[in-house]
Amino acid sequence: MWECGHTPVCASGMTATESTDQRRLIAGHEAGHAIVAHHFGSYVSEIKIGGLDDCQGVTWCPAGHRSRRAMITVALAGLAADLELLGLDPAESCAGEDYSLAQSLVSSEDMIGRRLEDACKILRKHRAQWQRLTERLMTVDELTATEIWAVIS
C-alpha cells in the first residue's frame, strides 16, 4: 500500500500471518513503493508492516507537489516489486488497490503499462537498495524516515 497525502489506500488482500514468506512479500512490496518514491524525490516518512487492521503494510509519503507521472509510478511500484523482484504472477500480487489508485489518475490503460514499466526499470536499477530495505523490514515492524534513509543511502 502507498499512502498519498492523508488518504490511505490499502493494497494488501493478504491475510494476517507471521510466516517468513508472507512477511517477505509484504516487505518487498512496501520497499518497492519507498524506493520508487525516493527516486522521484518524494519524502518517505514511514513504512509499517503488520498491525494495520485489514492492511498488512503501508508506506507513507506526506502530501506535497508530485507530478502525475510520479504519483502513478509510485502507486504501481509495489506491483512492480511483486512482479519484477519477487517473481509473483499478477494474480498473486496484493496490489489491487494500488492499481485502482493508478487507474483513477490516468485516462488510458496504455499509460498504466508505461508507468508500470518505469517502476520496474527503477527497481531493477536500484535492486541493491530494494534488497537492503526489504531485509531490514524483515526484522522490524516499522521504519522512520531517518531509518529508511540510512538503509537506502
mmCIF file of C-alpha atoms in Angstrom:
data_model
loop_
_atom_site.group_PDB
_atom_site.id
_atom_site.type_symbol
_atom_site.label_atom_id
_atom_site.label_comp_id
_atom_site.label_asym_id
_atom_site.label_seq_id
_atom_site.Cartn_x
_atom_site.Cartn_y
_atom_site.Cartn_z
ATOM 1 C CA MET A 1 0.000 0.000 0.000
ATOM 2 C CA TRP A 2 1.097 3.511 -0.668
ATOM 3 C CA GLU A 3 -0.487 6.441 1.108
ATOM 4 C CA CYS A 4 -0.723 9.624 -0.889
ATOM 5 C CA GLY A 5 -1.131 12.523 1.496
ATOM 6 C CA HIS A 6 -3.809 11.752 4.025
ATOM 7 C CA THR A 7 -5.846 9.242 2.023
ATOM 8 C CA PRO A 8 -4.717 5.718 2.875
ATOM 9 C CA VAL A 9 -5.073 3.102 0.175
ATOM 10 C CA CYS A 10 -4.550 -0.445 1.361
ATOM 11 C CA ALA A 11 -3.440 -2.741 -1.405
ATOM 12 C CA SER A 12 -2.996 -5.865 0.593
ATOM 13 C CA GLY A 13 -5.534 -8.595 0.207
ATOM 14 C CA MET A 14 -3.211 -10.841 2.186
ATOM 15 C CA THR A 15 -4.451 -12.461 5.329
ATOM 16 C CA ALA A 16 -2.561 -11.795 8.550
ATOM 17 C CA THR A 17 0.214 -14.293 9.037
ATOM 18 C CA GLU A 18 3.586 -14.431 10.676
ATOM 19 C CA SER A 19 5.187 -16.667 8.061
ATOM 20 C CA THR A 20 8.572 -15.555 6.782
ATOM 21 C CA ASP A 21 7.490 -15.942 3.154
ATOM 22 C CA GLN A 22 4.396 -13.813 3.665
ATOM 23 C CA ARG A 23 6.369 -11.149 5.506
ATOM 24 C CA ARG A 24 8.967 -11.068 2.706
ATOM 25 C CA LEU A 25 6.190 -10.440 0.158
ATOM 26 C CA ILE A 26 4.767 -7.582 2.202
ATOM 27 C CA ALA A 27 8.206 -6.117 2.964
ATOM 28 C CA GLY A 28 9.278 -6.341 -0.691
ATOM 29 C CA HIS A 29 6.048 -4.733 -1.872
ATOM 30 C CA GLU A 30 6.368 -1.789 0.535
ATOM 31 C CA ALA A 31 10.080 -1.417 -0.185
ATOM 32 C CA GLY A 32 9.150 -1.093 -3.869
ATOM 33 C CA HIS A 33 6.926 1.899 -3.119
ATOM 34 C CA ALA A 34 9.630 3.519 -0.986
ATOM 35 C CA ILE A 35 12.480 3.061 -3.479
ATOM 36 C CA VAL A 36 10.489 4.474 -6.397
ATOM 37 C CA ALA A 37 9.164 7.370 -4.286
ATOM 38 C CA HIS A 38 12.742 8.162 -3.258
ATOM 39 C CA HIS A 39 13.801 8.064 -6.936
ATOM 40 C CA PHE A 40 11.215 10.758 -7.699
ATOM 41 C CA GLY A 41 12.407 12.892 -4.786
ATOM 42 C CA SER A 42 9.396 12.163 -2.581
ATOM 43 C CA TYR A 43 9.921 12.119 1.156
ATOM 44 C CA VAL A 44 9.038 8.725 2.642
ATOM 45 C CA SER A 45 8.104 9.366 6.249
ATOM 46 C CA GLU A 46 7.383 5.838 7.436
ATOM 47 C CA ILE A 47 6.891 2.210 6.475
ATOM 48 C CA LYS A 48 4.851 -0.180 8.636
ATOM 49 C CA ILE A 49 4.438 -3.922 8.350
ATOM 50 C CA GLY A 50 1.541 -5.640 10.158
ATOM 51 C CA GLY A 51 -0.827 -4.399 12.850
ATOM 52 C CA LEU A 52 -2.843 -2.259 10.419
ATOM 53 C CA ASP A 53 -6.338 -3.809 10.545
ATOM 54 C CA ASP A 54 -7.057 -5.168 7.046
ATOM 55 C CA CYS A 55 -3.821 -3.856 5.573
ATOM 56 C CA GLN A 56 -0.586 -5.762 6.081
ATOM 57 C CA GLY A 57 1.781 -2.992 5.029
ATOM 58 C CA VAL A 58 1.852 0.721 4.333
ATOM 59 C CA THR A 59 4.349 3.261 3.032
ATOM 60 C CA TRP A 60 3.655 6.904 3.897
ATOM 61 C CA CYS A 61 4.676 9.769 1.639
ATOM 62 C CA PRO A 62 3.260 13.057 3.004
ATOM 63 C CA ALA A 63 1.251 15.217 0.655
ATOM 64 C CA GLY A 64 3.290 17.551 -1.451
ATOM 65 C CA HIS A 65 3.847 18.574 -5.017
ATOM 66 C CA ARG A 66 4.394 15.500 -7.148
ATOM 67 C CA SER A 67 3.906 15.103 -10.855
ATOM 68 C CA ARG A 68 1.063 12.892 -12.022
ATOM 69 C CA ARG A 69 3.703 10.616 -13.545
ATOM 70 C CA ALA A 70 5.448 10.240 -10.177
ATOM 71 C CA MET A 71 2.184 9.562 -8.340
ATOM 72 C CA ILE A 72 1.145 6.869 -10.814
ATOM 73 C CA THR A 73 4.594 5.257 -10.916
ATOM 74 C CA VAL A 74 4.908 5.171 -7.112
ATOM 75 C CA ALA A 75 1.387 3.736 -6.802
ATOM 76 C CA LEU A 76 2.393 0.932 -9.197
ATOM 77 C CA ALA A 77 5.802 0.345 -7.584
ATOM 78 C CA GLY A 78 4.510 -2.277 -5.147
ATOM 79 C CA LEU A 79 3.091 -4.255 -8.078
ATOM 80 C CA ALA A 80 6.380 -3.765 -9.954
ATOM 81 C CA ALA A 81 8.285 -5.205 -6.976
ATOM 82 C CA ASP A 82 5.820 -8.104 -6.740
ATOM 83 C CA LEU A 83 6.292 -8.988 -10.405
ATOM 84 C CA GLU A 84 9.877 -7.962 -11.146
ATOM 85 C CA LEU A 85 11.750 -8.724 -7.944
ATOM 86 C CA LEU A 86 9.578 -11.172 -6.030
ATOM 87 C CA GLY A 87 8.619 -13.208 -9.101
ATOM 88 C CA LEU A 88 4.890 -13.264 -8.417
ATOM 89 C CA ASP A 89 2.247 -13.886 -11.022
ATOM 90 C CA PRO A 90 -0.083 -10.845 -11.369
ATOM 91 C CA ALA A 91 -2.918 -12.871 -9.809
ATOM 92 C CA GLU A 92 -0.767 -13.443 -6.701
ATOM 93 C CA SER A 93 0.011 -9.759 -6.176
ATOM 94 C CA CYS A 94 -1.604 -7.827 -3.365
ATOM 95 C CA ALA A 95 -1.590 -4.588 -5.362
ATOM 96 C CA GLY A 96 -5.277 -4.384 -6.316
ATOM 97 C CA GLU A 97 -5.991 -1.096 -4.564
ATOM 98 C CA ASP A 98 -2.660 0.390 -5.685
ATOM 99 C CA TYR A 99 -3.673 -0.457 -9.253
ATOM 100 C CA SER A 100 -7.097 1.130 -8.733
ATOM 101 C CA LEU A 101 -5.450 4.307 -7.453
ATOM 102 C CA ALA A 102 -3.208 4.431 -10.525
ATOM 103 C CA GLN A 103 -6.209 3.861 -12.804
ATOM 104 C CA SER A 104 -8.015 6.795 -11.200
ATOM 105 C CA LEU A 105 -5.104 9.058 -12.199
ATOM 106 C CA VAL A 106 -4.877 8.095 -15.883
ATOM 107 C CA SER A 107 -7.001 8.216 -18.997
ATOM 108 C CA SER A 108 -5.746 5.022 -20.641
ATOM 109 C CA GLU A 109 -4.543 1.547 -19.795
ATOM 110 C CA ASP A 110 -1.600 2.274 -22.076
ATOM 111 C CA MET A 111 -0.326 4.817 -19.569
ATOM 112 C CA ILE A 112 -0.659 2.264 -16.752
ATOM 113 C CA GLY A 113 1.582 -0.094 -18.723
ATOM 114 C CA ARG A 114 4.181 2.615 -19.342
ATOM 115 C CA ARG A 115 4.275 3.705 -15.698
ATOM 116 C CA LEU A 116 4.488 0.084 -14.514
ATOM 117 C CA GLU A 117 7.453 -0.445 -16.838
ATOM 118 C CA ASP A 118 9.018 2.772 -15.472
ATOM 119 C CA ALA A 119 8.652 1.405 -11.928
ATOM 120 C CA CYS A 120 10.192 -1.916 -12.982
ATOM 121 C CA LYS A 121 13.172 -0.135 -14.568
ATOM 122 C CA ILE A 122 13.742 1.979 -11.453
ATOM 123 C CA LEU A 123 13.621 -1.101 -9.228
ATOM 124 C CA ARG A 124 15.988 -3.046 -11.475
ATOM 125 C CA LYS A 125 18.441 -0.146 -11.358
ATOM 126 C CA HIS A 126 18.140 0.187 -7.574
ATOM 127 C CA ARG A 127 17.800 -3.515 -6.775
ATOM 128 C CA ALA A 128 20.515 -3.411 -4.089
ATOM 129 C CA GLN A 129 18.690 -0.621 -2.229
ATOM 130 C CA TRP A 130 15.417 -2.539 -2.553
ATOM 131 C CA GLN A 131 17.060 -5.703 -1.198
ATOM 132 C CA ARG A 132 18.564 -3.855 1.786
ATOM 133 C CA LEU A 133 15.241 -2.206 2.623
ATOM 134 C CA THR A 134 13.328 -5.469 2.219
ATOM 135 C CA GLU A 135 15.785 -7.279 4.502
ATOM 136 C CA ARG A 136 15.528 -4.539 7.133
ATOM 137 C CA LEU A 137 11.722 -4.733 7.003
ATOM 138 C CA MET A 138 12.010 -8.450 7.687
ATOM 139 C CA THR A 139 13.385 -7.636 11.133
ATOM 140 C CA VAL A 140 11.273 -4.657 12.265
ATOM 141 C CA ASP A 141 7.601 -3.678 12.085
ATOM 142 C CA GLU A 142 8.221 -0.011 11.431
ATOM 143 C CA LEU A 143 10.867 2.251 9.914
ATOM 144 C CA THR A 144 11.019 6.023 10.276
ATOM 145 C CA ALA A 145 12.266 8.405 7.590
ATOM 146 C CA THR A 146 15.722 8.542 9.193
ATOM 147 C CA GLU A 147 15.964 4.756 9.351
ATOM 148 C CA ILE A 148 14.747 4.383 5.745
ATOM 149 C CA TRP A 149 17.329 6.916 4.568
ATOM 150 C CA ALA A 150 20.110 5.102 6.475
ATOM 151 C CA VAL A 151 19.229 1.812 4.794
ATOM 152 C CA ILE A 152 18.958 3.092 1.227
ATOM 153 C CA SER A 153 21.811 5.609 1.243
#
